[in-house]
PDB file of C-alpha atoms in Angstrom:
ATOM      1  CA  MET A   1      37.642  18.107   1.649  1.00  0.00           C
ATOM      2  CA  ASN A   2      39.903  18.504  -1.410  1.00  0.00           C
ATOM      3  CA  GLY A   3      37.227  17.226  -3.769  1.00  0.00           C
ATOM      4  CA  VAL A   4      36.905  13.908  -1.935  1.00  0.00           C
ATOM      5  CA  ARG A   5      33.340  12.956  -1.188  1.00  0.00           C
ATOM      6  CA  ILE A   6      32.431  10.280   1.321  1.00  0.00           C
ATOM      7  CA  LEU A   7      29.475   8.174   0.257  1.00  0.00           C
ATOM      8  CA  THR A   8      26.644   7.581   2.636  1.00  0.00           C
ATOM      9  CA  LEU A   9      25.669   3.976   3.243  1.00  0.00           C
ATOM     10  CA  GLN A  10      22.539   4.462   1.134  1.00  0.00           C
ATOM     11  CA  GLU A  11      24.623   5.752  -1.783  1.00  0.00           C
ATOM     12  CA  SER A  12      27.063   2.864  -1.441  1.00  0.00           C
ATOM     13  CA  PHE A  13      24.154   0.391  -1.500  1.00  0.00           C
ATOM     14  CA  ILE A  14      22.936   1.998  -4.723  1.00  0.00           C
ATOM     15  CA  GLN A  15      26.356   1.951  -6.382  1.00  0.00           C
ATOM     16  CA  SER A  16      27.371  -1.559  -5.368  1.00  0.00           C
ATOM     17  CA  PRO A  17      25.601  -4.318  -7.326  1.00  0.00           C
ATOM     18  CA  ASN A  18      26.600  -6.951  -4.757  1.00  0.00           C
ATOM     19  CA  SER A  19      25.279  -5.029  -1.771  1.00  0.00           C
ATOM     20  CA  SER A  20      21.802  -3.758  -1.033  1.00  0.00           C
ATOM     21  CA  PRO A  21      19.607  -3.238   1.993  1.00  0.00           C
ATOM     22  CA  GLY A  22      17.507  -6.188   0.789  1.00  0.00           C
ATOM     23  CA  LYS A  23      20.508  -8.484   0.565  1.00  0.00           C
ATOM     24  CA  SER A  24      21.723  -7.353   3.999  1.00  0.00           C
ATOM     25  CA  LEU A  25      18.258  -7.961   5.444  1.00  0.00           C
ATOM     26  CA  LYS A  26      18.143 -11.452   3.975  1.00  0.00           C
ATOM     27  CA  GLU A  27      21.610 -12.236   5.392  1.00  0.00           C
ATOM     28  CA  ALA A  28      20.682 -10.881   8.830  1.00  0.00           C
ATOM     29  CA  LEU A  29      17.437 -12.895   8.882  1.00  0.00           C
ATOM     30  CA  LEU A  30      19.196 -16.113   7.881  1.00  0.00           C
ATOM     31  CA  CYS A  31      21.937 -15.578  10.459  1.00  0.00           C
ATOM     32  CA  ALA A  32      19.386 -14.875  13.207  1.00  0.00           C
ATOM     33  CA  GLN A  33      17.349 -17.906  12.154  1.00  0.00           C
ATOM     34  CA  THR A  34      20.411 -20.161  12.349  1.00  0.00           C
ATOM     35  CA  GLU A  35      21.114 -18.835  15.845  1.00  0.00           C
ATOM     36  CA  GLU A  36      17.425 -19.112  16.868  1.00  0.00           C
ATOM     37  CA  ARG A  37      17.079 -15.361  17.404  1.00  0.00           C
ATOM     38  CA  LEU A  38      13.971 -14.800  15.256  1.00  0.00           C
ATOM     39  CA  THR A  39      10.488 -14.106  16.529  1.00  0.00           C
ATOM     40  CA  VAL A  40       7.754 -14.295  13.906  1.00  0.00           C
ATOM     41  CA  GLY A  41       4.222 -12.927  14.317  1.00  0.00           C
ATOM     42  CA  VAL A  42       2.590  -9.737  15.549  1.00  0.00           C
ATOM     43  CA  TYR A  43       1.415 -11.170  18.866  1.00  0.00           C
ATOM     44  CA  GLU A  44       4.618 -13.115  19.535  1.00  0.00           C
ATOM     45  CA  SER A  45       6.652  -9.994  18.778  1.00  0.00           C
ATOM     46  CA  ALA A  46       4.487  -7.826  21.030  1.00  0.00           C
ATOM     47  CA  LYS A  47       5.020 -10.326  23.832  1.00  0.00           C
ATOM     48  CA  ILE A  48       8.829 -10.196  23.455  1.00  0.00           C
ATOM     49  CA  MET A  49       8.754  -6.396  23.257  1.00  0.00           C
ATOM     50  CA  THR A  50       6.715  -6.179  26.437  1.00  0.00           C
ATOM     51  CA  GLU A  51       8.644  -8.763  28.445  1.00  0.00           C
ATOM     52  CA  ASP A  52      12.197  -7.926  27.377  1.00  0.00           C
ATOM     53  CA  PRO A  53      12.465  -4.850  25.122  1.00  0.00           C
ATOM     54  CA  ASP A  54      16.263  -4.701  25.547  1.00  0.00           C
ATOM     55  CA  SER A  55      16.595  -8.064  23.822  1.00  0.00           C
ATOM     56  CA  VAL A  56      15.171  -6.732  20.536  1.00  0.00           C
ATOM     57  CA  SER A  57      17.730  -5.625  17.966  1.00  0.00           C
ATOM     58  CA  PHE A  58      15.759  -5.197  14.733  1.00  0.00           C
ATOM     59  CA  CYS A  59      12.140  -5.209  13.529  1.00  0.00           C
ATOM     60  CA  VAL A  60      10.709  -6.040  10.102  1.00  0.00           C
ATOM     61  CA  LEU A  61       7.111  -5.202   9.258  1.00  0.00           C
ATOM     62  CA  ALA A  62       5.678  -7.005   6.237  1.00  0.00           C
ATOM     63  CA  MET A  63       2.648  -5.877   4.309  1.00  0.00           C
ATOM     64  CA  ASP A  64       1.136  -7.180   1.135  1.00  0.00           C
ATOM     65  CA  GLU A  65      -1.876  -6.145  -0.922  1.00  0.00           C
ATOM     66  CA  GLU A  66      -4.167  -8.685   0.725  1.00  0.00           C
ATOM     67  CA  PHE A  67      -3.826  -6.983   4.122  1.00  0.00           C
ATOM     68  CA  GLU A  68      -3.519  -3.292   3.105  1.00  0.00           C
ATOM     69  CA  CYS A  69      -7.046  -2.527   4.298  1.00  0.00           C
ATOM     70  CA  ASP A  70      -6.808  -4.512   7.544  1.00  0.00           C
ATOM     71  CA  ILE A  71      -7.406  -1.762  10.116  1.00  0.00           C
ATOM     72  CA  ALA A  72      -6.495  -3.963  13.099  1.00  0.00           C
ATOM     73  CA  LEU A  73      -3.152  -4.820  11.508  1.00  0.00           C
ATOM     74  CA  GLN A  74      -2.486  -1.145  10.756  1.00  0.00           C
ATOM     75  CA  ILE A  75      -3.143  -0.308  14.426  1.00  0.00           C
ATOM     76  CA  HIS A  76      -0.709  -3.051  15.501  1.00  0.00           C
ATOM     77  CA  PHE A  77       1.878  -1.675  13.077  1.00  0.00           C
ATOM     78  CA  THR A  78       1.454   1.832  14.493  1.00  0.00           C
ATOM     79  CA  LEU A  79       1.935   0.549  18.036  1.00  0.00           C
ATOM     80  CA  ILE A  80       4.967  -1.552  17.066  1.00  0.00           C
ATOM     81  CA  GLN A  81       6.525   1.392  15.223  1.00  0.00           C
ATOM     82  CA  SER A  82       5.982   3.644  18.217  1.00  0.00           C
ATOM     83  CA  PHE A  83       7.527   1.078  20.532  1.00  0.00           C
ATOM     84  CA  CYS A  84      10.546   0.714  18.232  1.00  0.00           C
ATOM     85  CA  PHE A  85      11.046   4.483  18.064  1.00  0.00           C
ATOM     86  CA  ASP A  86      10.788   4.804  21.852  1.00  0.00           C
ATOM     87  CA  ASN A  87      13.305   1.992  22.422  1.00  0.00           C
ATOM     88  CA  ASP A  88      15.813   2.818  19.649  1.00  0.00           C
ATOM     89  CA  ILE A  89      15.052  -0.342  17.707  1.00  0.00           C
ATOM     90  CA  SER A  90      15.758  -0.153  13.974  1.00  0.00           C
ATOM     91  CA  ILE A  91      12.690  -0.910  11.894  1.00  0.00           C
ATOM     92  CA  VAL A  92      11.994  -1.459   8.185  1.00  0.00           C
ATOM     93  CA  ARG A  93       9.073  -2.431   5.990  1.00  0.00           C
ATOM     94  CA  VAL A  94       8.965  -5.027   3.258  1.00  0.00           C
ATOM     95  CA  SER A  95       6.136  -5.235   0.760  1.00  0.00           C
ATOM     96  CA  ASP A  96       6.433  -8.925  -0.085  1.00  0.00           C
ATOM     97  CA  MET A  97       5.344 -10.980   2.908  1.00  0.00           C
ATOM     98  CA  GLN A  98       5.465 -14.203   0.870  1.00  0.00           C
ATOM     99  CA  ARG A  99       9.147 -13.655   0.087  1.00  0.00           C
ATOM    100  CA  LEU A 100       9.821 -12.920   3.757  1.00  0.00           C
ATOM    101  CA  VAL A 101       8.105 -16.196   4.678  1.00  0.00           C
ATOM    102  CA  GLU A 102      10.249 -18.034   2.116  1.00  0.00           C
ATOM    103  CA  ILE A 103      13.364 -16.687   3.837  1.00  0.00           C
ATOM    104  CA  VAL A 104      12.390 -17.262   7.479  1.00  0.00           C
ATOM    105  CA  GLY A 105      10.141 -20.313   7.324  1.00  0.00           C
ATOM    106  CA  ASP A 106      10.150 -23.891   6.186  1.00  0.00           C
ATOM    107  CA  LYS A 107       6.440 -23.968   5.450  1.00  0.00           C
ATOM    108  CA  ALA A 108       4.243 -21.018   4.493  1.00  0.00           C
ATOM    109  CA  GLU A 109       1.419 -22.262   6.684  1.00  0.00           C
ATOM    110  CA  GLN A 110       3.813 -22.338   9.624  1.00  0.00           C
ATOM    111  CA  PHE A 111       4.071 -18.551   9.413  1.00  0.00           C
ATOM    112  CA  GLU A 112       0.574 -17.344   8.588  1.00  0.00           C
ATOM    113  CA  ASP A 113       1.255 -14.224  10.658  1.00  0.00           C
ATOM    114  CA  ALA A 114       4.648 -13.135   9.362  1.00  0.00           C
ATOM    115  CA  HIS A 115       3.614  -9.477   9.385  1.00  0.00           C
ATOM    116  CA  CYS A 116       6.189  -8.768  12.086  1.00  0.00           C
ATOM    117  CA  VAL A 117       9.600 -10.384  12.474  1.00  0.00           C
ATOM    118  CA  LEU A 118      12.012  -9.507  15.260  1.00  0.00           C
ATOM    119  CA  ILE A 119      15.713 -10.199  15.440  1.00  0.00           C
ATOM    120  CA  THR A 120      16.792 -10.473  19.054  1.00  0.00           C
ATOM    121  CA  ASN A 121      20.232 -10.114  20.573  1.00  0.00           C
ATOM    122  CA  PRO A 122      22.093 -13.281  21.546  1.00  0.00           C
ATOM    123  CA  ALA A 123      21.877 -14.230  25.204  1.00  0.00           C
ATOM    124  CA  ASP A 124      25.622 -13.926  25.778  1.00  0.00           C
ATOM    125  CA  GLY A 125      25.945 -10.605  23.965  1.00  0.00           C
ATOM    126  CA  SER A 126      29.086 -11.739  22.150  1.00  0.00           C
ATOM    127  CA  TRP A 127      28.060 -11.574  18.547  1.00  0.00           C
ATOM    128  CA  GLU A 128      28.636  -9.307  15.635  1.00  0.00           C
ATOM    129  CA  ASP A 129      26.587  -9.467  12.444  1.00  0.00           C
ATOM    130  CA  PRO A 130      27.971  -7.272   9.634  1.00  0.00           C
ATOM    131  CA  ALA A 131      24.700  -7.452   7.667  1.00  0.00           C
ATOM    132  CA  LEU A 132      22.699  -6.316  10.685  1.00  0.00           C
ATOM    133  CA  GLU A 133      25.177  -3.516  11.356  1.00  0.00           C
ATOM    134  CA  LYS A 134      24.727  -2.304   7.762  1.00  0.00           C
ATOM    135  CA  LEU A 135      20.972  -2.324   8.279  1.00  0.00           C
ATOM    136  CA  HIS A 136      21.243  -0.309  11.493  1.00  0.00           C
ATOM    137  CA  LEU A 137      23.350   2.293   9.667  1.00  0.00           C
ATOM    138  CA  PHE A 138      20.899   2.297   6.740  1.00  0.00           C
ATOM    139  CA  CYS A 139      18.003   2.935   9.136  1.00  0.00           C
ATOM    140  CA  GLU A 140      19.938   5.679  10.929  1.00  0.00           C
ATOM    141  CA  GLU A 141      20.670   7.444   7.644  1.00  0.00           C
ATOM    142  CA  SER A 142      17.051   7.037   6.571  1.00  0.00           C
ATOM    143  CA  ARG A 143      15.883   8.722   9.780  1.00  0.00           C
ATOM    144  CA  HIS A 144      18.197  11.648   9.016  1.00  0.00           C
ATOM    145  CA  LEU A 145      16.303  11.948   5.715  1.00  0.00           C
ATOM    146  CA  ASN A 146      12.957  11.839   7.583  1.00  0.00           C
ATOM    147  CA  ASP A 147      12.215   8.331   6.330  1.00  0.00           C
ATOM    148  CA  TRP A 148      11.392   6.765   9.689  1.00  0.00           C
ATOM    149  CA  VAL A 149      10.388   3.321   8.417  1.00  0.00           C
ATOM    150  CA  PRO A 150      12.233   2.734   5.146  1.00  0.00           C
ATOM    151  CA  GLU A 151      10.900   0.139   2.742  1.00  0.00           C
ATOM    152  CA  ILE A 152      13.312  -2.550   1.617  1.00  0.00           C
ATOM    153  CA  SER A 153      12.862  -4.891  -1.321  1.00  0.00           C
ATOM    154  CA  LEU A 154      13.968  -8.423  -0.572  1.00  0.00           C
ATOM    155  CA  PRO A 155      16.121 -10.037  -3.263  1.00  0.00           C
ATOM    156  CA  GLU A 156      14.753 -12.799  -5.425  1.00  0.00           C
ATOM    157  CA  ARG A 157      16.024 -16.313  -4.857  1.00  0.00           C
TER     158      ARG A 157
END
């Protein structure tokens, strides 16, 4: 290619200080929240996935140290991951559930079970979210590198 190298999305995230998977995730979550397309909670998410799997666009699994040894939660995560893989739903992990709650909720107690957050498609299907598109591409590239559930660090305030 005449010495021209095309950067992958992951490389461009690394090289661009204003762009990162974490920043894109935050933007996508805030956009979905504004448009009332967020589902928060393991059980609520499982219900949406069962009733209308085609409505799910993106999945975020959140884990923190307090719940690392929670076997029931790990089983739920395994089932959710499997469902996402089977239905071509992009999925990421974040390690700071408290930060995720700060982004998606008004009150921390309102989202005690923010271990799973889904972004659903709009009802009319007429929307485009550049941040979410970047995340889908990031996840696709990660899968090509055998990183099936990449971990993303959410930006500080």
